[in-house]
PDB file of C-alpha atoms and ligand atoms in Angstrom:
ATOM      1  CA  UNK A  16     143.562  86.675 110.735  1.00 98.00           C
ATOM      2  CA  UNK A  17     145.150  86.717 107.426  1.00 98.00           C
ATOM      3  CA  UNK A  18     143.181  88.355 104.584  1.00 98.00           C
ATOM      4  CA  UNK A  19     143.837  86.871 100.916  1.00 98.00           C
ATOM      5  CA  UNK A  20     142.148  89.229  98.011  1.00 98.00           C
ATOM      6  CA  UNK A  21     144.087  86.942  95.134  1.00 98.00           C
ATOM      7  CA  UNK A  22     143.586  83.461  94.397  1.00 99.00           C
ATOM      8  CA  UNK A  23     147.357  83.350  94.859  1.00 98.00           C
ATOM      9  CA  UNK A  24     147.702  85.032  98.707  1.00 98.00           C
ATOM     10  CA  UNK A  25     145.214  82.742  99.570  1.00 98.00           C
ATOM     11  CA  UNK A  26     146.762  79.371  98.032  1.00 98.00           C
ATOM     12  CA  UNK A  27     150.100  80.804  99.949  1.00 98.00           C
ATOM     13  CA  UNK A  28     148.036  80.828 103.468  1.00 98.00           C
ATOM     14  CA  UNK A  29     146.312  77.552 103.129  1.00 98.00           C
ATOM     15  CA  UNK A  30     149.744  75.756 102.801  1.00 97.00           C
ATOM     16  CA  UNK A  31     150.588  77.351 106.014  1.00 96.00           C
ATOM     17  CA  UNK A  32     147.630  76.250 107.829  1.00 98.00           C
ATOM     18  CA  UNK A  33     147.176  73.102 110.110  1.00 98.00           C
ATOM     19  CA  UNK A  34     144.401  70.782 108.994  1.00 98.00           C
ATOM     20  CA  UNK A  35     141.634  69.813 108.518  1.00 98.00           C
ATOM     21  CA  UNK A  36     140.717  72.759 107.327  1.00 99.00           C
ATOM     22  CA  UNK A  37     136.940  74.081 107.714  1.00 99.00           C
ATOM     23  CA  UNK A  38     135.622  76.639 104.637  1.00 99.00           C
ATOM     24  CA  UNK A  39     132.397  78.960 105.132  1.00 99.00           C
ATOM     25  CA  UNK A  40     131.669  80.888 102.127  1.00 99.00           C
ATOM     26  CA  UNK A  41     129.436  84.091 102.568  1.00 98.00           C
ATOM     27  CA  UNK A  42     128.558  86.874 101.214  1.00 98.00           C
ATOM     28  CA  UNK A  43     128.935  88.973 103.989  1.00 97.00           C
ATOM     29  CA  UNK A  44     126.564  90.772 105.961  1.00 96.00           C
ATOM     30  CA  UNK A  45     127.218  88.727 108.695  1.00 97.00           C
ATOM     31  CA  UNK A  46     124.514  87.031 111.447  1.00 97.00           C
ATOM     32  CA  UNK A  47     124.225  85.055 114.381  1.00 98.00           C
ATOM     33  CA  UNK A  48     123.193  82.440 111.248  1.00 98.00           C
ATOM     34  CA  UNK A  49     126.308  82.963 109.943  1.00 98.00           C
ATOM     35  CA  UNK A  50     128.296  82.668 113.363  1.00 98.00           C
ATOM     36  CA  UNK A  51     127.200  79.497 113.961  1.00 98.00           C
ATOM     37  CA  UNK A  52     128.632  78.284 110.943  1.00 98.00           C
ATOM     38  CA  UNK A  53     131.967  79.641 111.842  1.00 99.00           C
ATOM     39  CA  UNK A  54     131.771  78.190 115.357  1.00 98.00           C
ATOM     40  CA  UNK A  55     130.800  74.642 114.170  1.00 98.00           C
ATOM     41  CA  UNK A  56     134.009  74.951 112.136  1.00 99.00           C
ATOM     42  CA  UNK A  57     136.046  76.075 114.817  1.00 98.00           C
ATOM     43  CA  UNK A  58     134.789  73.203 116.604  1.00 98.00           C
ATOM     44  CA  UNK A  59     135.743  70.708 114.301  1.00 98.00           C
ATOM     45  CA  UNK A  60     138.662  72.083 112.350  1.00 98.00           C
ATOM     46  CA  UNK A  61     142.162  72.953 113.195  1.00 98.00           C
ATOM     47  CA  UNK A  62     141.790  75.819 110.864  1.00 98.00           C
ATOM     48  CA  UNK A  63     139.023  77.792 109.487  1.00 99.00           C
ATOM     49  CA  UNK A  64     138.707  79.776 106.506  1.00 99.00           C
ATOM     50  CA  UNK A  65     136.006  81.882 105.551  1.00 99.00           C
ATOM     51  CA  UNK A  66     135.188  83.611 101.828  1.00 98.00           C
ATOM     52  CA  UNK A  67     133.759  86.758 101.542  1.00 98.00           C
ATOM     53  CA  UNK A  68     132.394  87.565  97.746  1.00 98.00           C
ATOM     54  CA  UNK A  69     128.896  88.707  96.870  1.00 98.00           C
ATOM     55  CA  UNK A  70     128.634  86.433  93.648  1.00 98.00           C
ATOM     56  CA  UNK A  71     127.064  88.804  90.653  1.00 98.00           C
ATOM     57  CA  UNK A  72     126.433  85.700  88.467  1.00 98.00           C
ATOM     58  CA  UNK A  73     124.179  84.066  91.473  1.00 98.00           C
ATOM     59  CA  UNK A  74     121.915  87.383  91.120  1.00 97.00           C
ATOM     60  CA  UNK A  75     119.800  87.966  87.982  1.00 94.00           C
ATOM     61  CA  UNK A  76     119.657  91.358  86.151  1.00 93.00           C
ATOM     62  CA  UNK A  77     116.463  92.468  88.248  1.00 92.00           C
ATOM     63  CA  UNK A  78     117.564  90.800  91.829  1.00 94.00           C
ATOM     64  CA  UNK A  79     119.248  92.757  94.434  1.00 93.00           C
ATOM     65  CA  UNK A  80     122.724  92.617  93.809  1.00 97.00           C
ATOM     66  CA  UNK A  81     123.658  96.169  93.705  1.00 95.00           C
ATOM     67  CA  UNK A  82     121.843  96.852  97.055  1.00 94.00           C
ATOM     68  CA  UNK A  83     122.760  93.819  98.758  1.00 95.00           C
ATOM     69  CA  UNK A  84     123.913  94.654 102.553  1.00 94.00           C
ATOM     70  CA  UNK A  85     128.037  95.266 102.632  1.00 96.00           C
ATOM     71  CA  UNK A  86     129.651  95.965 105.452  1.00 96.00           C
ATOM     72  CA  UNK A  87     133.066  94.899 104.734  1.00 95.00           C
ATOM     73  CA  UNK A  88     134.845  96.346 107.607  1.00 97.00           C
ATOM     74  CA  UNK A  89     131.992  94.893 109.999  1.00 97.00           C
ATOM     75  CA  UNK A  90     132.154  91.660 108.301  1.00 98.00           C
ATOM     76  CA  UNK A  91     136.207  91.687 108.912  1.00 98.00           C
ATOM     77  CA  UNK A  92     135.909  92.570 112.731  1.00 98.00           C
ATOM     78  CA  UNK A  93     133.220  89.766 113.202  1.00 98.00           C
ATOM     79  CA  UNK A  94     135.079  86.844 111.068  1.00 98.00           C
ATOM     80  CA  UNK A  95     138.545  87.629 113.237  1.00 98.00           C
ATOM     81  CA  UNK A  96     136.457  87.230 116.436  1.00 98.00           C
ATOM     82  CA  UNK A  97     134.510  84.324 115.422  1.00 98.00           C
ATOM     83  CA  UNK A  98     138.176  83.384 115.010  1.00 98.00           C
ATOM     84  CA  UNK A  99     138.797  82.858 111.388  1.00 98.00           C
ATOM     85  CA  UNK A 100     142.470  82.263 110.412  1.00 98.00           C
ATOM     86  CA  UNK A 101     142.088  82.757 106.523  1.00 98.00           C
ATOM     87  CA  UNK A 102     139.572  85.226 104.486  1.00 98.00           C
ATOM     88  CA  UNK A 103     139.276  85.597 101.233  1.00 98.00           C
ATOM     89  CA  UNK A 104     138.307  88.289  99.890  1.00 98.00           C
ATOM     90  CA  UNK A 105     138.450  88.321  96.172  1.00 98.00           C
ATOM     91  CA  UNK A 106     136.923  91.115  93.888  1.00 98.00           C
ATOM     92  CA  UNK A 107     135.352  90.299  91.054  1.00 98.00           C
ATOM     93  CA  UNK A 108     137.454  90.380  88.494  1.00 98.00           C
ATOM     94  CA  UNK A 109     139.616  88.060  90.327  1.00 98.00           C
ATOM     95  CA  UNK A 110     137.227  85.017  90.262  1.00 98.00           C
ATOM     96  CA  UNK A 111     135.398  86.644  86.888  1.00 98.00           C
ATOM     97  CA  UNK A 112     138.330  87.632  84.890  1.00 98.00           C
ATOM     98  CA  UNK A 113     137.000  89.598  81.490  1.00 98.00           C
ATOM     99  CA  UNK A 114     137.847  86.040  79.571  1.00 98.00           C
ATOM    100  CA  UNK A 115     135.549  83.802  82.330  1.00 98.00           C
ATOM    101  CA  UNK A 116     133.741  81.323  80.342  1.00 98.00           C
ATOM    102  CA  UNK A 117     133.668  78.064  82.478  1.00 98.00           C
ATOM    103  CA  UNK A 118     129.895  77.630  84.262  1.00 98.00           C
ATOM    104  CA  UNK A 119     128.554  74.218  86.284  1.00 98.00           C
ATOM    105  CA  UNK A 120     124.820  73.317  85.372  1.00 98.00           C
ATOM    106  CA  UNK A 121     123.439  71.865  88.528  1.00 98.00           C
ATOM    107  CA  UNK A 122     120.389  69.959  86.606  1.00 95.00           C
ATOM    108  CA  UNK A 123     116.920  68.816  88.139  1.00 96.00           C
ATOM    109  CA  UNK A 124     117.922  69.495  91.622  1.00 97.00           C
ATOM    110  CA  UNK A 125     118.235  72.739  91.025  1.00 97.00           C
ATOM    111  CA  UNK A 126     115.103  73.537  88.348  1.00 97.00           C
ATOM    112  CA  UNK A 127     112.497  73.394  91.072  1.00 98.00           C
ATOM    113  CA  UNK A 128     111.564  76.360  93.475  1.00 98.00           C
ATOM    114  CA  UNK A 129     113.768  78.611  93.915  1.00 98.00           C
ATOM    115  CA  UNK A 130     115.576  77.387  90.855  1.00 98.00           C
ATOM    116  CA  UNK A 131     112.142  78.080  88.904  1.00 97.00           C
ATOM    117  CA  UNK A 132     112.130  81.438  90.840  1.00 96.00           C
ATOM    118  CA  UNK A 133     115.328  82.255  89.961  1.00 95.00           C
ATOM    119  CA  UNK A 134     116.444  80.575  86.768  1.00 93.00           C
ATOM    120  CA  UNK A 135     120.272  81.215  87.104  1.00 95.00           C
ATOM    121  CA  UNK A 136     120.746  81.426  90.602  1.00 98.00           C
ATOM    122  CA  UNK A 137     122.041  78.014  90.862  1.00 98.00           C
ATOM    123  CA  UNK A 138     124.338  77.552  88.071  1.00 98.00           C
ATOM    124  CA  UNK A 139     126.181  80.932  90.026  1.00 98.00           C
ATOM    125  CA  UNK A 140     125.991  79.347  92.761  1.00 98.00           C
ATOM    126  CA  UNK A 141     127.257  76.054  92.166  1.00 99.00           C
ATOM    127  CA  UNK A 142     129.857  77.705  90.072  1.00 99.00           C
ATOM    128  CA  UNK A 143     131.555  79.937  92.496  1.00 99.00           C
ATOM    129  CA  UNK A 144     131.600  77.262  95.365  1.00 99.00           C
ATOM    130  CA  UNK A 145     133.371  75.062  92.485  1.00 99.00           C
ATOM    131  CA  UNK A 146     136.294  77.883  92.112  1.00 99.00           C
ATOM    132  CA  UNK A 147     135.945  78.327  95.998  1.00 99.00           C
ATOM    133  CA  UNK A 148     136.288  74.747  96.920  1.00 99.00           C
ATOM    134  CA  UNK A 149     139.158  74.839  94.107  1.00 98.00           C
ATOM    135  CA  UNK A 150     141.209  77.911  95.315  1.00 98.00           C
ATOM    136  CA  UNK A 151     140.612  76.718  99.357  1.00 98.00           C
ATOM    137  CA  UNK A 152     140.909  73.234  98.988  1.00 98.00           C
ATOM    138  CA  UNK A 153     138.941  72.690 102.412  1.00 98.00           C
ATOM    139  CA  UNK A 154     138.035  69.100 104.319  1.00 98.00           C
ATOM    140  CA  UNK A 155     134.867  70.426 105.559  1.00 99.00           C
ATOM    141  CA  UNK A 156     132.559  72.724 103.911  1.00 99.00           C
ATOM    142  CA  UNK A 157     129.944  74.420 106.180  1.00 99.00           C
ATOM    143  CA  UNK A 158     126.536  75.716 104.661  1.00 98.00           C
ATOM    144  CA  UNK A 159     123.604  76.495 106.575  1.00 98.00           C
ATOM    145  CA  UNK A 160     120.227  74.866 106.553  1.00 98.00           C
ATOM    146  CA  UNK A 161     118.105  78.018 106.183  1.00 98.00           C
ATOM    147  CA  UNK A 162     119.127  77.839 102.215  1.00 98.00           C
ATOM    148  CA  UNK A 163     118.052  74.046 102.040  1.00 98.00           C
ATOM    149  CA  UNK A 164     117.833  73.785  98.070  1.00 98.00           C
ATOM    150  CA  UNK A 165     121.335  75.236  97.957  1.00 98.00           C
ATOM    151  CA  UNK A 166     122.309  72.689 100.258  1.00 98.00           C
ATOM    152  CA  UNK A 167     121.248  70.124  98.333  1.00 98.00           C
ATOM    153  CA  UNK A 168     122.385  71.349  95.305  1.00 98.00           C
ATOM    154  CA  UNK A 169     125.893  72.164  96.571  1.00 98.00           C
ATOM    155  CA  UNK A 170     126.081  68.258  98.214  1.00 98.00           C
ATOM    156  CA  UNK A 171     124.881  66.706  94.848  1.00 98.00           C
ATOM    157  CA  UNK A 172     128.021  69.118  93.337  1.00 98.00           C
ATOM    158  CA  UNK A 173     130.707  67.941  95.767  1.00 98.00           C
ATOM    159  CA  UNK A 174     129.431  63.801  94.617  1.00 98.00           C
ATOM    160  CA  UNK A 175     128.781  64.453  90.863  1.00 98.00           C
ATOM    161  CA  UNK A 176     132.191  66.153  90.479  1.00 98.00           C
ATOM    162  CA  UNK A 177     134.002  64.535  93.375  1.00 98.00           C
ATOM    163  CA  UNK A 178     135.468  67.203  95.244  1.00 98.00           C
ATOM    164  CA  UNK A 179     137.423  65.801  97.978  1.00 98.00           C
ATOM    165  CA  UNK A 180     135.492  67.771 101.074  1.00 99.00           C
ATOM    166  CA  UNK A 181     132.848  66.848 103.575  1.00 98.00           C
ATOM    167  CA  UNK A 182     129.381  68.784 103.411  1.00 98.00           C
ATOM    168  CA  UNK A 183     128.283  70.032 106.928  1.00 98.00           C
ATOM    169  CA  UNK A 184     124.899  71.281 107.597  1.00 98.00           C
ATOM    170  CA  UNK A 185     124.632  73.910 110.197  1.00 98.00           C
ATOM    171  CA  UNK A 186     120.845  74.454 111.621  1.00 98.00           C
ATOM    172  CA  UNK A 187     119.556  77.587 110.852  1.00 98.00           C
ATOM    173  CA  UNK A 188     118.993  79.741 113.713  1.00 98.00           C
ATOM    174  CA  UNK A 189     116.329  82.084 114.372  1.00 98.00           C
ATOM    175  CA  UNK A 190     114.965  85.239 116.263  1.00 98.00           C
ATOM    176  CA  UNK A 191     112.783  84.576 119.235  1.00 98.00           C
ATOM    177  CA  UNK A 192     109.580  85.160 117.104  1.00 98.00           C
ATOM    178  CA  UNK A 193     110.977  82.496 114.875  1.00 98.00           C
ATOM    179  CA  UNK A 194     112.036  84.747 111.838  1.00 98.00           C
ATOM    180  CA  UNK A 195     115.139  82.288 110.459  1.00 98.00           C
ATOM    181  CA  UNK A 196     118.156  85.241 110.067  1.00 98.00           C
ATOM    182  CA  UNK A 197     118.803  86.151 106.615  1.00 97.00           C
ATOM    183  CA  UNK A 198     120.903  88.887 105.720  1.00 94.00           C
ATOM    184  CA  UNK A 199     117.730  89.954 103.590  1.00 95.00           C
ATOM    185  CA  UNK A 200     115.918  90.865 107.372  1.00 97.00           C
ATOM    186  CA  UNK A 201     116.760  94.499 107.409  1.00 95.00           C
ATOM    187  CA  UNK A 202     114.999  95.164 104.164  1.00 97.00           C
ATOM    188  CA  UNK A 203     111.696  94.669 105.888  1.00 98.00           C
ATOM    189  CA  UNK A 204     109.759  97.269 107.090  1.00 97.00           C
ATOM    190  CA  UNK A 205     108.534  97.056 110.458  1.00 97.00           C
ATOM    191  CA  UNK A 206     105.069  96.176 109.472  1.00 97.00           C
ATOM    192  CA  UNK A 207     106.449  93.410 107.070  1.00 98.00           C
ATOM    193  CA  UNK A 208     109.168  92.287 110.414  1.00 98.00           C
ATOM    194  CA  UNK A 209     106.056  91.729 112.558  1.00 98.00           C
ATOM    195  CA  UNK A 210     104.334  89.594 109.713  1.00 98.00           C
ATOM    196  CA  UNK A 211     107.349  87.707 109.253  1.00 98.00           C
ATOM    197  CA  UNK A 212     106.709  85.254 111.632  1.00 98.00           C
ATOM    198  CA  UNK A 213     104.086  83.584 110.041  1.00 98.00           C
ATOM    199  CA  UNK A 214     105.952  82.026 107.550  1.00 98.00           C
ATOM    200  CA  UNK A 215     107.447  79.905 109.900  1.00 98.00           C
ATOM    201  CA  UNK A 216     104.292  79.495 111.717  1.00 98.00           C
ATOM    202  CA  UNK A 217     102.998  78.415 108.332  1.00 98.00           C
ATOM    203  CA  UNK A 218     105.724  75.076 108.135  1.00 98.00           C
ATOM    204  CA  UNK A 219     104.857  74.788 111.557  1.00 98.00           C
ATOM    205  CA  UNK A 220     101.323  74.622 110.537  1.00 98.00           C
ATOM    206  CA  UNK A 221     102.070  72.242 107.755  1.00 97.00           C
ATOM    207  CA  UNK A 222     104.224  69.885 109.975  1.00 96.00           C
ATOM    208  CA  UNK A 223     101.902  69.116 112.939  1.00 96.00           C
ATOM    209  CA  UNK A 224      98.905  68.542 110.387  1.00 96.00           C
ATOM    210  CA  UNK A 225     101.419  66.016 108.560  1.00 94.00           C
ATOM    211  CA  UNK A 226     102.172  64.412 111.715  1.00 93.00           C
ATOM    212  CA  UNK A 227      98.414  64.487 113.123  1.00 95.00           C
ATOM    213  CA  UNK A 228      97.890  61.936 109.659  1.00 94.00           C
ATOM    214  CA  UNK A 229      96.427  64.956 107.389  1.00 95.00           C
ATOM    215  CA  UNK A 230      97.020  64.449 103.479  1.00 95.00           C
ATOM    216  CA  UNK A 231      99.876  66.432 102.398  1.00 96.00           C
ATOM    217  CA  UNK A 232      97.071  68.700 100.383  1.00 96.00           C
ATOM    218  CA  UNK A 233      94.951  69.464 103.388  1.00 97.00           C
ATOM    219  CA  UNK A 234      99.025  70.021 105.467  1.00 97.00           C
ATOM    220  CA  UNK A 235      99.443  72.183 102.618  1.00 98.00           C
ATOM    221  CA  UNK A 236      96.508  74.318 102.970  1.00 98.00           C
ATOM    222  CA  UNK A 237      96.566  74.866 106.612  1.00 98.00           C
ATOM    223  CA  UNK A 238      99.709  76.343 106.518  1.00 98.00           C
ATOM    224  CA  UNK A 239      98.936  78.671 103.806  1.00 98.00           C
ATOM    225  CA  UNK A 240      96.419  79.983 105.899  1.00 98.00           C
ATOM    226  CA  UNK A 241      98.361  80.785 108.516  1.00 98.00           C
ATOM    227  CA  UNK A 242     100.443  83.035 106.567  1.00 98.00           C
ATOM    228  CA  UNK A 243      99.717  86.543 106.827  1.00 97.00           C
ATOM    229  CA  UNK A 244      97.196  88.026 104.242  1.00 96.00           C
ATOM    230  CA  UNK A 245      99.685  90.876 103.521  1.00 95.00           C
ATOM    231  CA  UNK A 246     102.342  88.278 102.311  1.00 98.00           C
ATOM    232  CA  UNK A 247     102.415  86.599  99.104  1.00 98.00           C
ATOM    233  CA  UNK A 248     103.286  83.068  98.765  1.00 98.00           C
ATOM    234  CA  UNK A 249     105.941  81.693  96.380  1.00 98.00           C
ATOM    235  CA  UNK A 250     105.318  78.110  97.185  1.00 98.00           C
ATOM    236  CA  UNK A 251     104.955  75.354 100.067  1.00 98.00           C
ATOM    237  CA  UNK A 252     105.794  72.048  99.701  1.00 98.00           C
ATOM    238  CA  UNK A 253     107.374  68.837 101.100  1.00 97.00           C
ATOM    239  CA  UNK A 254     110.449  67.734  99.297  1.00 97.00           C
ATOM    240  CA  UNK A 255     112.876  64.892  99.451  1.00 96.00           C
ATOM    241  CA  UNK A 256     116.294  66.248 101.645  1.00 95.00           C
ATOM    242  CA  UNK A 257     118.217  64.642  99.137  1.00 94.00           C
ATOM    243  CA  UNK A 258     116.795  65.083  96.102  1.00 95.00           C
ATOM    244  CA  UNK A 259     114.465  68.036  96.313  1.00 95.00           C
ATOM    245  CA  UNK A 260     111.784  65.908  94.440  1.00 94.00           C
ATOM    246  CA  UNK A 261     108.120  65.953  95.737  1.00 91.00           C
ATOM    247  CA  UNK A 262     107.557  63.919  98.957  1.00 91.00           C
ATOM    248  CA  UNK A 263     104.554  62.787 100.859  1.00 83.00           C
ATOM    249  CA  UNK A 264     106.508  63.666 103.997  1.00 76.00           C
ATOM    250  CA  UNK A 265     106.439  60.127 105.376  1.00 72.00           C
ATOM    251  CA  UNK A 266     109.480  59.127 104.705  1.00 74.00           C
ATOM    252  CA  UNK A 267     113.012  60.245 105.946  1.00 73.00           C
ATOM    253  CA  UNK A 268     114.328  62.765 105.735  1.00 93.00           C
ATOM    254  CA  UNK A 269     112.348  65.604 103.857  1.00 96.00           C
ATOM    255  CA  UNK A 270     112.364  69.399 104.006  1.00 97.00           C
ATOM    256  CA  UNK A 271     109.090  71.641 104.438  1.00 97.00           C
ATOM    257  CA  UNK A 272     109.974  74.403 102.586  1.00 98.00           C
ATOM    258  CA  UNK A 273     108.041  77.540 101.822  1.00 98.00           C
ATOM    259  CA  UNK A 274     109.265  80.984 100.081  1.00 98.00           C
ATOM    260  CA  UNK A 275     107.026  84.548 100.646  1.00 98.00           C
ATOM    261  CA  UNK A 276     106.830  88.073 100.069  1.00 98.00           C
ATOM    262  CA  UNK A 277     106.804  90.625 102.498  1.00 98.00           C
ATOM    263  CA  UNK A 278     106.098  93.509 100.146  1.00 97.00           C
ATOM    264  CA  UNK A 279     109.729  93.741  97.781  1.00 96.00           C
ATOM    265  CA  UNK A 280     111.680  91.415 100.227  1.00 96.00           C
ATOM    266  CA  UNK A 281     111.353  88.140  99.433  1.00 96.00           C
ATOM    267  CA  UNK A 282     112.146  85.164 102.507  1.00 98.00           C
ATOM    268  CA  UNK A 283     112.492  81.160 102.533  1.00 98.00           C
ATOM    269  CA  UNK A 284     112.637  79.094 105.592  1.00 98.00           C
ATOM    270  CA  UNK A 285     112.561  75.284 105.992  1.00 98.00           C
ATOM    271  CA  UNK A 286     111.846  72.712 108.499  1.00 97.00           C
ATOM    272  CA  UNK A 287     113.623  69.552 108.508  1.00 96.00           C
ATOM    273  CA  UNK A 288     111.134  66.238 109.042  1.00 93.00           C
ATOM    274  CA  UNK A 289     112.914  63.118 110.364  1.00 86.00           C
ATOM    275  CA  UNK A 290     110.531  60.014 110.900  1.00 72.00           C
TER     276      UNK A 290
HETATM  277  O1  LIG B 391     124.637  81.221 100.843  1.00 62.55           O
HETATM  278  C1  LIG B 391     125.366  82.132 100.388  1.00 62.55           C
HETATM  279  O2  LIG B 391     125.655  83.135 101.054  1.00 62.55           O
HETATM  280  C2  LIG B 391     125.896  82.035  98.972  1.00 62.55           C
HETATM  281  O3  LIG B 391     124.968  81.457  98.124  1.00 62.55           O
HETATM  282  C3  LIG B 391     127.261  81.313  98.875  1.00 62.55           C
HETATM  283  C4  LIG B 391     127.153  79.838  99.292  1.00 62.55           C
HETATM  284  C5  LIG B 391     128.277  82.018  99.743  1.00 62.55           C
HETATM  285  C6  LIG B 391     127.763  81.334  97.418  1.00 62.55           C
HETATM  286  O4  LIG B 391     127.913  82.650  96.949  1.00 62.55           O
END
């Protein structure tokens, strides 16, 4: 495995590699969630390249950037197995030189939920997949389901601004209890672990009330109250995939989304409804 930390290195080792090339950007703190994205890429793709960069601008002043799991040397021993050809590992004053000025607004997809949650997240994350998908110049770019709005915000980038890649969507993969994998786990507590559960018991909840012909409303309120007492909800909807706009849930293909906290941590999960 070749490790890049410039925009430069890394241009030099993409011209060497054999495409099409497959790109998963992370942040680190590698997971079996994150594995799978790696292995659908080595899959599909004569090479694979991976980022590794925990993004300051997707993280607002009072978020968790500065204790945000890093385990660089971990992360390094798990991307060469998972058999990554490329990293990149840019600091940040590489992709946020002192002069940076250039941001991408994502819009209405991106204003809702966790966008309304987190009023900047977006625009950081849309613009550092931009200078990622710029510096990499991949044919496939893997993302996982878990983060579903990011998804859709990121495929709505790639169209508006044409970027000449292919969006894969990589299902999110989960514990046995059905706690989706986050890097954002091992802040829990084990009493907040063992509650964790029930905020995919509460889509659960939400999607076989939907399909036994409830209302979304009454959906809705079932699975809120099968989330644990000790958690507090964010929100729970059903949203258009595409779009991220309000859906009834009828029609294809929508996303039951929900976002909680478990005491400081905060979790999302999704289910994906296809009629
Ligand atoms: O999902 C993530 O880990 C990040 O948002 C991403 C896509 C790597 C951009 O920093």
């Amino acid at each position: 495995m070749r490790i890049a930390t410039t925009i430069a290195a890394a241009r030099e080792h993409l011209a060497a590699c054999a495409r099409p090339v497959g790109f998963v950007p992370t942040m680190g703190a590698l997971h079996a969630g994150h594995i799978a994205l790696l292995a659908a890429a080595r899959a599909a793709c004569a090479s694979v390249v991976a980022s590794l960069f925990v993004n300051p601008m997707q993280f607002a002043p009072n978020e968790d950037f500065s204790r945000y799991p890093r385990d660089a040397q971990g992360d390094r021993e798990q991307f060469e197995r998972a058999g990554v050809d490329v990293l990149f590992a840019p600091d940040a004053n590489e992709m946020y030189p002192p002069d940076f000025s250039t941001y991408v607004e994502v819009g209405s997809i991106g204003a809702s939920f966790e966008g309304a949650l987190r009023p900047a997240h977006f625009r950081g994350v849309a613009t550092v997949v931009a200078k990622l998908l710029n510096v990499i110049a991949p044919d496939v770019l893997y993302l996982g389901q878990k983060d579903a709005q990011q998804t859709a915000v990121l495929r709505k980038l790639v169209a508006d601004l044409a970027f000449n890649v292919r969006v894969e969507i990589v299902p999110t993969v989960r514990e046995g209890d059905g706690v989706a994998l986050s890097s954002r786990n091992q802040y829990l507590n084990e009493r907040e672990r063992s509650e964790a559960p029930s905020l995919h018991r509460a889509l659960q909840t939400v999607e076989s009330a939907l399909r036994s012909g409830a209302a979304k409303e009454t959906a809705l309120e079932r699975g809120a109250s099968a989330l644990s007492p000790l958690a507090v909800l964010d929100y729970l909807d059903v949203v258009d995939a595409d779009t991220f706009a309000p859906s009834d849930g009828l029609k294809a293909p929508a996303y039951i989304i929900g976002a909680a906290r478990f005491g400081t941590t905060r979790l999302i999960d999704n289910l994906r409804v296809e009629r």
